[in-house]
Amino acid sequence: MPIFFRLKIFPAILALSALMTGFSLPVAAEDFNLAGLVRRVEQQYTGQSSISRVEMDVVTGHWERHLTMESWSLGRERFLIRILSPAKEKGVATLKVEREVWNFLPKVDRVIRIPPSMMGGAWMGSHITNDDLVKANHIDEDYHFTLLAETAEQWTIEGIPRPDAPVIWGKIIYQVRKEPLVPIQIEYYDEEGVLVRRILFDDVQTIGERTVPLRMTVLPLEKPDEKTVMHYRDLQFDVELSEDFFSLAELKRRR
Amino acid sequence: MALIELKTVSKIYTLGSQEVIAVKDFSLQLEKGEFCVLAGPSGSGKTTLLNLIGCLDQPSAGEVWLEGRNVATVPAKELAAIRLNKIGFIFQSYNLIPVLTAAENAEFTLMLQGMDKKVRREKVRRWFVDLGLEGLEERKPSDLSGGQQQRVAIARAMASDPAVILADEPTANLDSQTSEELLAVMQRLNEERGATFVFSSHDPLVIAHGKRVVRLVDGHLESDQCVS
Amino acid sequence: MLYQLALRNIWRNRRRTLLTLSAMVVSSALLILSLGIFSGMLYDMLASATEQYYGHMVISAKGYQDDRDMFLNFSLTTPLEQQLERKEILGYSPRLRGFGLLSHDQESAPGEILGVKPALERGVTGLADALTAGSYLETGDRNGVVLGSGLARRLKVVPGDELVFVTQAADGSVGNDLLEVRGIFTTGDVGHDNALALVPLPWLQNVIALPERIHEIAVRTDQPLNVAALAREFRARLPSGLEILDWGEMLPEMREVVASYDVSRLIIVIILYIATALGILNTFFMSVMERTREFGVLMAIGMKPGQVRRMVLLETFFMGSLALVCGVLLGLGLSLYMAEVGIDLSGTLTPITYAGGTILPRLHAVIEPGNVYIPASCLLVISLLAGFLPANRAARMQPVVAIRED
Ligand SMILES: Nc1ncnc2c1ncn2[C@@H]1O[C@H](COP(=O)(O)OP(=O)(O)OP(=O)(O)O)[C@@H](O)[C@H]1O
Ligand SMILES: [Mg+2]
């Protein structure tokens, strides 16, 4: 039995990051190249910052939770998210800087570093793990992509892990709409080739110059009744944030 | 019907390829109440003959009859019972059981007969009185003199009320005086109780006590005289 | 009289008899001792698993023990408590289990937290006796924790330090609270020493949002090796939705080790006794051959071959019994010493964890009926077997031949 619920969906954070940093990117037909596409998508985040308010609904067989959180991000290596409600958990916050993740627990007024062995634990009781916060952004390096199908509207891209890549999925299949360039669905297969997870994207909105799907639904397929829905509100891009902001002091700040 | 009848009995041992004729065409009838001595020099076949009478050994030829029964027809398993109930043995070297006391030695055959402990105690006690062994009941054979040991052996042989008592050179290990005493005891038992004795000896002094003297030479019957 | 005769015959050659006897006594005593030590290792192994963690039997919601799903919980009801009040049950401990992150200062490590009632838990597991620092939880302690030495080392805590426990509670929230280290235990079982922590039951019920609920009741019985029968009896009367597992079901590998012990014990006994048997055989042959003439006389005066055989067998039987009594007494004495005192080997050896249990680096005997009666009865059987050949030899003697022998 794993320490926390083991629901590995680190690419969800990729999507999360994508949502926060924008996903809209015109691709020139002549240099169309899948790895390049993913890489350019990844590079698109670099130097970008965001502030948002997120509503997260988690439904499991045992409980339903509705959380509101505020979050800040800088590039793909800095990330801070803090719970606003429910009141019981207000102030609980997570800070990610590069490969480290900390949690702040206001009730006991302590910061806890998540050890590498606990990265598989569920994050904030959702279907997202701590691991996702750390490894998500390396997906373009760890997978090899091929185009499975192309229609006038969308691409279907298959990602297969590189032989020595430290990944947990056996296969990832993206469905990406061409215009505007947004993900529609990502499917995750385990090492036996069984489809275990699906993430759906909708509520596509244009924020500033970017067009992004504001809602992401994570469906752990082995538990058909469970899901985590993240809905972005008040999403702002390219705000003033420095690296100093992503500090333990900021993590501990209560509002 | 004779108590014991040997009908042209022979006993031939084979030593390698050599045949040793211990007893040859020997016939003898013994009646109840006899006091018979088998006399003969060493190697004349006395022991062999006593073994045949005592059902310890089977003849190579001829028949041994005991109380009208051909011993050869008795199943091997019953032979032990015949020896137990019909025959008493006295050995040259006493052959008491060293770990048992004098009384226990005397009781042993009674025990084998399944006699009740108390009854056999009492019986043995009376025999000990009779044989002048009083007070020696609890002694171990090693603590008894040869004469005493041999008297215990007589008690053992007599106690089971056998039809015949066979004694192979009973006095050979005793000095002449003790031998006399022992022979006197045997004689008394023969006279008072009518016990049948067959004993062997090469000692003329002993042979002189026999009422019937059967002389053996080289396994042959040389003479058979009754002395009265 | 046959008995007396046999008995006296034994003492005829005192020196030889004593030598043979002492060989028999020493071999059986050492066998009993070594089996006792073997059992001790087995018990240590079993005890490390059951008496430091699982208990001999565990009552839990059906399926809980498979993957320890925190939602498979139940409450301890009065009828259930009454059912547990019986003489075979030495103690029972209701427990709630949580998995989460323990943290102190910069350090954090995953841990398995058992919420217990300290007094009841002491009746089931011996962790209180395995403390290497600090003290055990006291009844009424609000937020104390007793944790494994490996875990304590990793968290860099000593008694008196503060710990944070954070987990996902049963309502999905982030359950977290402060603990204060009371004591540190070392069991030798790496798994427990590196991950296990005991906290007061109400504290954990509150943190993981399962008030009044428990995950299991660990039970300690007086007959750990015969627990299956008791478990069966309980099974029939448990409230629906609950199941009872004995240690054999929880630790099937351990059960196999224990089962194979019965076989290996027999093999050891047989191997060791083959040597003893040869010695006995030799002695009895000698004693029979020496008494050839005597057997001849006995048979001449009317003893049946069967009686002769019986007498010799009686002799061996008496000797076997005597050796058995002395061997058992000596063996028990040595075992008792090793049970009470034992030999500590922790200076030269480290604990070995195998099949879910830990073999401690010590020589320590456990006195178990099988360790005594198996060597004892084998000794008797073997002395009778060793007596059988000479007895037959004696019975088959020809009285004439035997008497003539000098
Ligand atoms: N088992 C045997 N095998 C071979 N020969 C034997 C055996 N027993 C006896 N003999 C021989 O048979 C003959 C008669 O022996 P037996 O012992 O009957 O004589 P004995 O008259 O009793 O002599 P002793 O006075 O020496 O005891 C002897 O020549 C003896 O060597
Ligand atoms: Mg002779």
PDB file of C-alpha atoms in Angstrom, chain C residues 133-306:
ATOM      1  CA  ALA C 133      15.747   5.587  24.646  1.00  0.00           C
ATOM      2  CA  GLY C 134      13.031   7.480  26.447  1.00  0.00           C
ATOM      3  CA  SER C 135       9.856   5.872  27.677  1.00  0.00           C
ATOM      4  CA  TYR C 136       6.752   4.201  26.348  1.00  0.00           C
ATOM      5  CA  LEU C 137       3.456   5.980  25.833  1.00  0.00           C
ATOM      6  CA  GLU C 138       1.484   6.459  29.019  1.00  0.00           C
ATOM      7  CA  THR C 139      -2.245   6.036  29.235  1.00  0.00           C
ATOM      8  CA  GLY C 140      -3.755   9.460  28.696  1.00  0.00           C
ATOM      9  CA  ASP C 141      -0.802  10.800  26.733  1.00  0.00           C
ATOM     10  CA  ARG C 142      -2.267  13.245  24.221  1.00  0.00           C
ATOM     11  CA  ASN C 143       0.357  13.534  21.519  1.00  0.00           C
ATOM     12  CA  GLY C 144       3.341  11.369  22.422  1.00  0.00           C
ATOM     13  CA  VAL C 145       5.032   9.145  19.875  1.00  0.00           C
ATOM     14  CA  VAL C 146       7.290   6.129  20.212  1.00  0.00           C
ATOM     15  CA  LEU C 147       9.142   5.405  17.027  1.00  0.00           C
ATOM     16  CA  GLY C 148      11.652   3.028  15.509  1.00  0.00           C
ATOM     17  CA  SER C 149      15.329   3.779  15.893  1.00  0.00           C
ATOM     18  CA  GLY C 150      15.972   3.920  12.147  1.00  0.00           C
ATOM     19  CA  LEU C 151      13.164   6.387  11.693  1.00  0.00           C
ATOM     20  CA  ALA C 152      14.394   8.442  14.630  1.00  0.00           C
ATOM     21  CA  ARG C 153      17.884   8.515  13.167  1.00  0.00           C
ATOM     22  CA  ARG C 154      16.624   9.626   9.805  1.00  0.00           C
ATOM     23  CA  LEU C 155      14.514  12.362  11.392  1.00  0.00           C
ATOM     24  CA  LYS C 156      17.359  13.248  13.759  1.00  0.00           C
ATOM     25  CA  VAL C 157      15.111  13.181  16.798  1.00  0.00           C
ATOM     26  CA  VAL C 158      15.622  12.182  20.398  1.00  0.00           C
ATOM     27  CA  PRO C 159      13.022  11.902  23.161  1.00  0.00           C
ATOM     28  CA  GLY C 160      11.571  15.324  23.862  1.00  0.00           C
ATOM     29  CA  ASP C 161      11.805  16.486  20.235  1.00  0.00           C
ATOM     30  CA  GLU C 162       8.816  17.526  18.254  1.00  0.00           C
ATOM     31  CA  LEU C 163       7.505  15.843  15.100  1.00  0.00           C
ATOM     32  CA  VAL C 164       4.970  16.810  12.483  1.00  0.00           C
ATOM     33  CA  PHE C 165       2.802  14.144  10.951  1.00  0.00           C
ATOM     34  CA  VAL C 166       1.012  14.946   7.738  1.00  0.00           C
ATOM     35  CA  THR C 167      -1.249  12.666   5.798  1.00  0.00           C
ATOM     36  CA  GLN C 168      -4.308  12.641   3.690  1.00  0.00           C
ATOM     37  CA  ALA C 169      -7.197  12.272   6.079  1.00  0.00           C
ATOM     38  CA  ALA C 170     -10.271  10.172   5.469  1.00  0.00           C
ATOM     39  CA  ASP C 171     -12.216  13.279   4.452  1.00  0.00           C
ATOM     40  CA  GLY C 172      -9.627  14.140   1.813  1.00  0.00           C
ATOM     41  CA  SER C 173      -8.207  17.015   3.782  1.00  0.00           C
ATOM     42  CA  VAL C 174      -4.575  17.462   4.656  1.00  0.00           C
ATOM     43  CA  GLY C 175      -4.471  15.949   8.144  1.00  0.00           C
ATOM     44  CA  ASN C 176      -1.561  17.187  10.225  1.00  0.00           C
ATOM     45  CA  ASP C 177      -0.580  17.688  13.805  1.00  0.00           C
ATOM     46  CA  LEU C 178       2.346  17.856  16.179  1.00  0.00           C
ATOM     47  CA  LEU C 179       3.773  14.949  18.118  1.00  0.00           C
ATOM     48  CA  GLU C 180       6.322  14.826  20.868  1.00  0.00           C
ATOM     49  CA  VAL C 181       8.874  12.019  20.874  1.00  0.00           C
ATOM     50  CA  ARG C 182       8.624   9.944  24.048  1.00  0.00           C
ATOM     51  CA  GLY C 183      10.665   6.910  23.216  1.00  0.00           C
ATOM     52  CA  ILE C 184      12.660   5.068  20.577  1.00  0.00           C
ATOM     53  CA  PHE C 185      12.589   1.304  20.071  1.00  0.00           C
ATOM     54  CA  THR C 186      14.883  -1.133  18.308  1.00  0.00           C
ATOM     55  CA  THR C 187      13.346  -4.458  17.360  1.00  0.00           C
ATOM     56  CA  GLY C 188      15.955  -5.739  14.934  1.00  0.00           C
ATOM     57  CA  ASP C 189      13.321  -5.810  12.211  1.00  0.00           C
ATOM     58  CA  VAL C 190      14.556  -3.219   9.753  1.00  0.00           C
ATOM     59  CA  GLY C 191      11.083  -2.638   8.357  1.00  0.00           C
ATOM     60  CA  HIS C 192       9.667  -1.716  11.725  1.00  0.00           C
ATOM     61  CA  ASP C 193      12.676   0.145  13.024  1.00  0.00           C
ATOM     62  CA  ASN C 194      12.724   2.339   9.933  1.00  0.00           C
ATOM     63  CA  ALA C 195       9.064   3.139   9.545  1.00  0.00           C
ATOM     64  CA  LEU C 196       6.903   2.342  12.536  1.00  0.00           C
ATOM     65  CA  ALA C 197       5.634   4.856  15.054  1.00  0.00           C
ATOM     66  CA  LEU C 198       3.096   4.412  17.854  1.00  0.00           C
ATOM     67  CA  VAL C 199       0.829   7.272  18.834  1.00  0.00           C
ATOM     68  CA  PRO C 200      -2.225   7.569  21.084  1.00  0.00           C
ATOM     69  CA  LEU C 201      -5.328   6.265  19.350  1.00  0.00           C
ATOM     70  CA  PRO C 202      -7.516   9.365  19.859  1.00  0.00           C
ATOM     71  CA  TRP C 203      -4.783  11.573  18.431  1.00  0.00           C
ATOM     72  CA  LEU C 204      -4.635   9.594  15.212  1.00  0.00           C
ATOM     73  CA  GLN C 205      -8.410   9.250  15.018  1.00  0.00           C
ATOM     74  CA  ASN C 206      -8.572  13.022  15.084  1.00  0.00           C
ATOM     75  CA  VAL C 207      -5.774  13.655  12.597  1.00  0.00           C
ATOM     76  CA  ILE C 208      -7.000  11.252   9.966  1.00  0.00           C
ATOM     77  CA  ALA C 209     -10.614  12.207  10.624  1.00  0.00           C
ATOM     78  CA  LEU C 210     -11.816   8.768  11.701  1.00  0.00           C
ATOM     79  CA  PRO C 211     -13.237   9.452  15.142  1.00  0.00           C
ATOM     80  CA  GLU C 212     -14.082   6.348  17.175  1.00  0.00           C
ATOM     81  CA  ARG C 213     -12.950   4.098  14.334  1.00  0.00           C
ATOM     82  CA  ILE C 214     -10.233   1.472  14.267  1.00  0.00           C
ATOM     83  CA  HIS C 215      -8.639  -0.623  11.540  1.00  0.00           C
ATOM     84  CA  GLU C 216      -7.807  -3.735  13.457  1.00  0.00           C
ATOM     85  CA  ILE C 217      -7.734  -5.483  16.777  1.00  0.00           C
ATOM     86  CA  ALA C 218      -4.438  -7.276  17.319  1.00  0.00           C
ATOM     87  CA  VAL C 219      -4.798 -10.270  19.600  1.00  0.00           C
ATOM     88  CA  ARG C 220      -2.200 -12.110  21.654  1.00  0.00           C
ATOM     89  CA  THR C 221      -2.963 -15.686  22.637  1.00  0.00           C
ATOM     90  CA  ASP C 222      -1.405 -18.196  24.964  1.00  0.00           C
ATOM     91  CA  GLN C 223      -0.761 -20.738  22.194  1.00  0.00           C
ATOM     92  CA  PRO C 224       0.811 -18.928  19.252  1.00  0.00           C
ATOM     93  CA  LEU C 225       1.483 -22.140  17.353  1.00  0.00           C
ATOM     94  CA  ASN C 226      -2.064 -23.399  17.718  1.00  0.00           C
ATOM     95  CA  VAL C 227      -3.733 -20.130  16.952  1.00  0.00           C
ATOM     96  CA  ALA C 228      -5.488 -21.429  13.864  1.00  0.00           C
ATOM     97  CA  ALA C 229      -8.049 -23.356  15.890  1.00  0.00           C
ATOM     98  CA  LEU C 230      -8.874 -20.340  18.023  1.00  0.00           C
ATOM     99  CA  ALA C 231      -9.138 -18.164  14.930  1.00  0.00           C
ATOM    100  CA  ARG C 232     -11.550 -20.670  13.412  1.00  0.00           C
ATOM    101  CA  GLU C 233     -13.693 -20.549  16.487  1.00  0.00           C
ATOM    102  CA  PHE C 234     -13.775 -16.761  16.397  1.00  0.00           C
ATOM    103  CA  ARG C 235     -14.472 -16.618  12.700  1.00  0.00           C
ATOM    104  CA  ALA C 236     -17.837 -18.251  13.161  1.00  0.00           C
ATOM    105  CA  ARG C 237     -18.973 -15.634  15.660  1.00  0.00           C
ATOM    106  CA  LEU C 238     -17.580 -12.413  14.251  1.00  0.00           C
ATOM    107  CA  PRO C 239     -19.940  -9.627  13.256  1.00  0.00           C
ATOM    108  CA  SER C 240     -20.507  -9.550   9.514  1.00  0.00           C
ATOM    109  CA  GLY C 241     -18.036  -7.486   7.576  1.00  0.00           C
ATOM    110  CA  LEU C 242     -15.202  -8.406   9.885  1.00  0.00           C
ATOM    111  CA  GLU C 243     -12.625 -11.122   9.426  1.00  0.00           C
ATOM    112  CA  ILE C 244     -10.003 -12.691  11.606  1.00  0.00           C
ATOM    113  CA  LEU C 245      -6.613 -13.701  10.321  1.00  0.00           C
ATOM    114  CA  ASP C 246      -4.054 -15.649  12.256  1.00  0.00           C
ATOM    115  CA  TRP C 247      -0.368 -14.985  11.818  1.00  0.00           C
ATOM    116  CA  GLY C 248      -0.066 -17.917   9.457  1.00  0.00           C
ATOM    117  CA  GLU C 249      -2.503 -16.251   7.096  1.00  0.00           C
ATOM    118  CA  MET C 250      -0.865 -12.878   7.429  1.00  0.00           C
ATOM    119  CA  LEU C 251       2.631 -14.305   7.067  1.00  0.00           C
ATOM    120  CA  PRO C 252       2.335 -17.369   4.841  1.00  0.00           C
ATOM    121  CA  GLU C 253       6.099 -17.542   4.395  1.00  0.00           C
ATOM    122  CA  MET C 254       6.549 -17.713   8.140  1.00  0.00           C
ATOM    123  CA  ARG C 255       3.981 -20.440   8.310  1.00  0.00           C
ATOM    124  CA  GLU C 256       6.006 -22.433   5.803  1.00  0.00           C
ATOM    125  CA  VAL C 257       9.162 -21.913   7.819  1.00  0.00           C
ATOM    126  CA  VAL C 258       7.391 -23.138  10.917  1.00  0.00           C
ATOM    127  CA  ALA C 259       5.906 -26.102   9.073  1.00  0.00           C
ATOM    128  CA  SER C 260       9.226 -27.076   7.555  1.00  0.00           C
ATOM    129  CA  TYR C 261      10.718 -26.914  11.025  1.00  0.00           C
ATOM    130  CA  ASP C 262       8.736 -29.958  12.007  1.00  0.00           C
ATOM    131  CA  VAL C 263      10.314 -31.890   9.153  1.00  0.00           C
ATOM    132  CA  SER C 264      13.816 -30.562   9.632  1.00  0.00           C
ATOM    133  CA  ARG C 265      13.600 -31.279  13.320  1.00  0.00           C
ATOM    134  CA  LEU C 266      12.841 -34.901  12.572  1.00  0.00           C
ATOM    135  CA  ILE C 267      15.728 -35.077  10.120  1.00  0.00           C
ATOM    136  CA  ILE C 268      18.149 -33.617  12.647  1.00  0.00           C
ATOM    137  CA  VAL C 269      16.946 -36.024  15.288  1.00  0.00           C
ATOM    138  CA  ILE C 270      17.358 -38.985  12.973  1.00  0.00           C
ATOM    139  CA  ILE C 271      20.820 -38.000  11.785  1.00  0.00           C
ATOM    140  CA  LEU C 272      22.105 -37.430  15.277  1.00  0.00           C
ATOM    141  CA  TYR C 273      20.590 -40.632  16.531  1.00  0.00           C
ATOM    142  CA  ILE C 274      22.039 -42.792  13.816  1.00  0.00           C
ATOM    143  CA  ALA C 275      25.400 -42.315  15.498  1.00  0.00           C
ATOM    144  CA  THR C 276      23.911 -42.965  18.913  1.00  0.00           C
ATOM    145  CA  ALA C 277      22.083 -45.990  17.583  1.00  0.00           C
ATOM    146  CA  LEU C 278      25.333 -47.489  16.278  1.00  0.00           C
ATOM    147  CA  GLY C 279      26.877 -47.037  19.707  1.00  0.00           C
ATOM    148  CA  ILE C 280      23.943 -48.680  21.427  1.00  0.00           C
ATOM    149  CA  LEU C 281      23.895 -51.481  18.887  1.00  0.00           C
ATOM    150  CA  ASN C 282      27.550 -52.152  19.515  1.00  0.00           C
ATOM    151  CA  THR C 283      27.121 -52.242  23.269  1.00  0.00           C
ATOM    152  CA  PHE C 284      24.183 -54.562  23.162  1.00  0.00           C
ATOM    153  CA  PHE C 285      25.846 -56.898  20.732  1.00  0.00           C
ATOM    154  CA  MET C 286      28.826 -57.095  22.989  1.00  0.00           C
ATOM    155  CA  SER C 287      26.727 -57.722  26.039  1.00  0.00           C
ATOM    156  CA  VAL C 288      24.738 -60.426  24.259  1.00  0.00           C
ATOM    157  CA  MET C 289      27.783 -62.154  22.841  1.00  0.00           C
ATOM    158  CA  GLU C 290      29.425 -62.164  26.234  1.00  0.00           C
ATOM    159  CA  ARG C 291      26.461 -63.915  27.701  1.00  0.00           C
ATOM    160  CA  THR C 292      26.172 -66.594  25.047  1.00  0.00           C
ATOM    161  CA  ARG C 293      26.651 -69.403  27.518  1.00  0.00           C
ATOM    162  CA  GLU C 294      24.175 -67.877  29.889  1.00  0.00           C
ATOM    163  CA  PHE C 295      21.557 -67.651  27.181  1.00  0.00           C
ATOM    164  CA  GLY C 296      22.298 -71.276  26.381  1.00  0.00           C
ATOM    165  CA  VAL C 297      21.683 -72.238  29.995  1.00  0.00           C
ATOM    166  CA  LEU C 298      18.511 -70.184  30.168  1.00  0.00           C
ATOM    167  CA  MET C 299      17.206 -71.868  27.071  1.00  0.00           C
ATOM    168  CA  ALA C 300      18.341 -75.277  28.257  1.00  0.00           C
ATOM    169  CA  ILE C 301      16.404 -74.973  31.473  1.00  0.00           C
ATOM    170  CA  GLY C 302      13.324 -74.079  29.514  1.00  0.00           C
ATOM    171  CA  MET C 303      13.280 -70.453  28.523  1.00  0.00           C
ATOM    172  CA  LYS C 304      11.619 -69.956  25.163  1.00  0.00           C
ATOM    173  CA  PRO C 305      13.461 -68.049  22.425  1.00  0.00           C
ATOM    174  CA  GLY C 306      10.680 -65.470  22.526  1.00  0.00           C
TER     175      GLY C 306
END
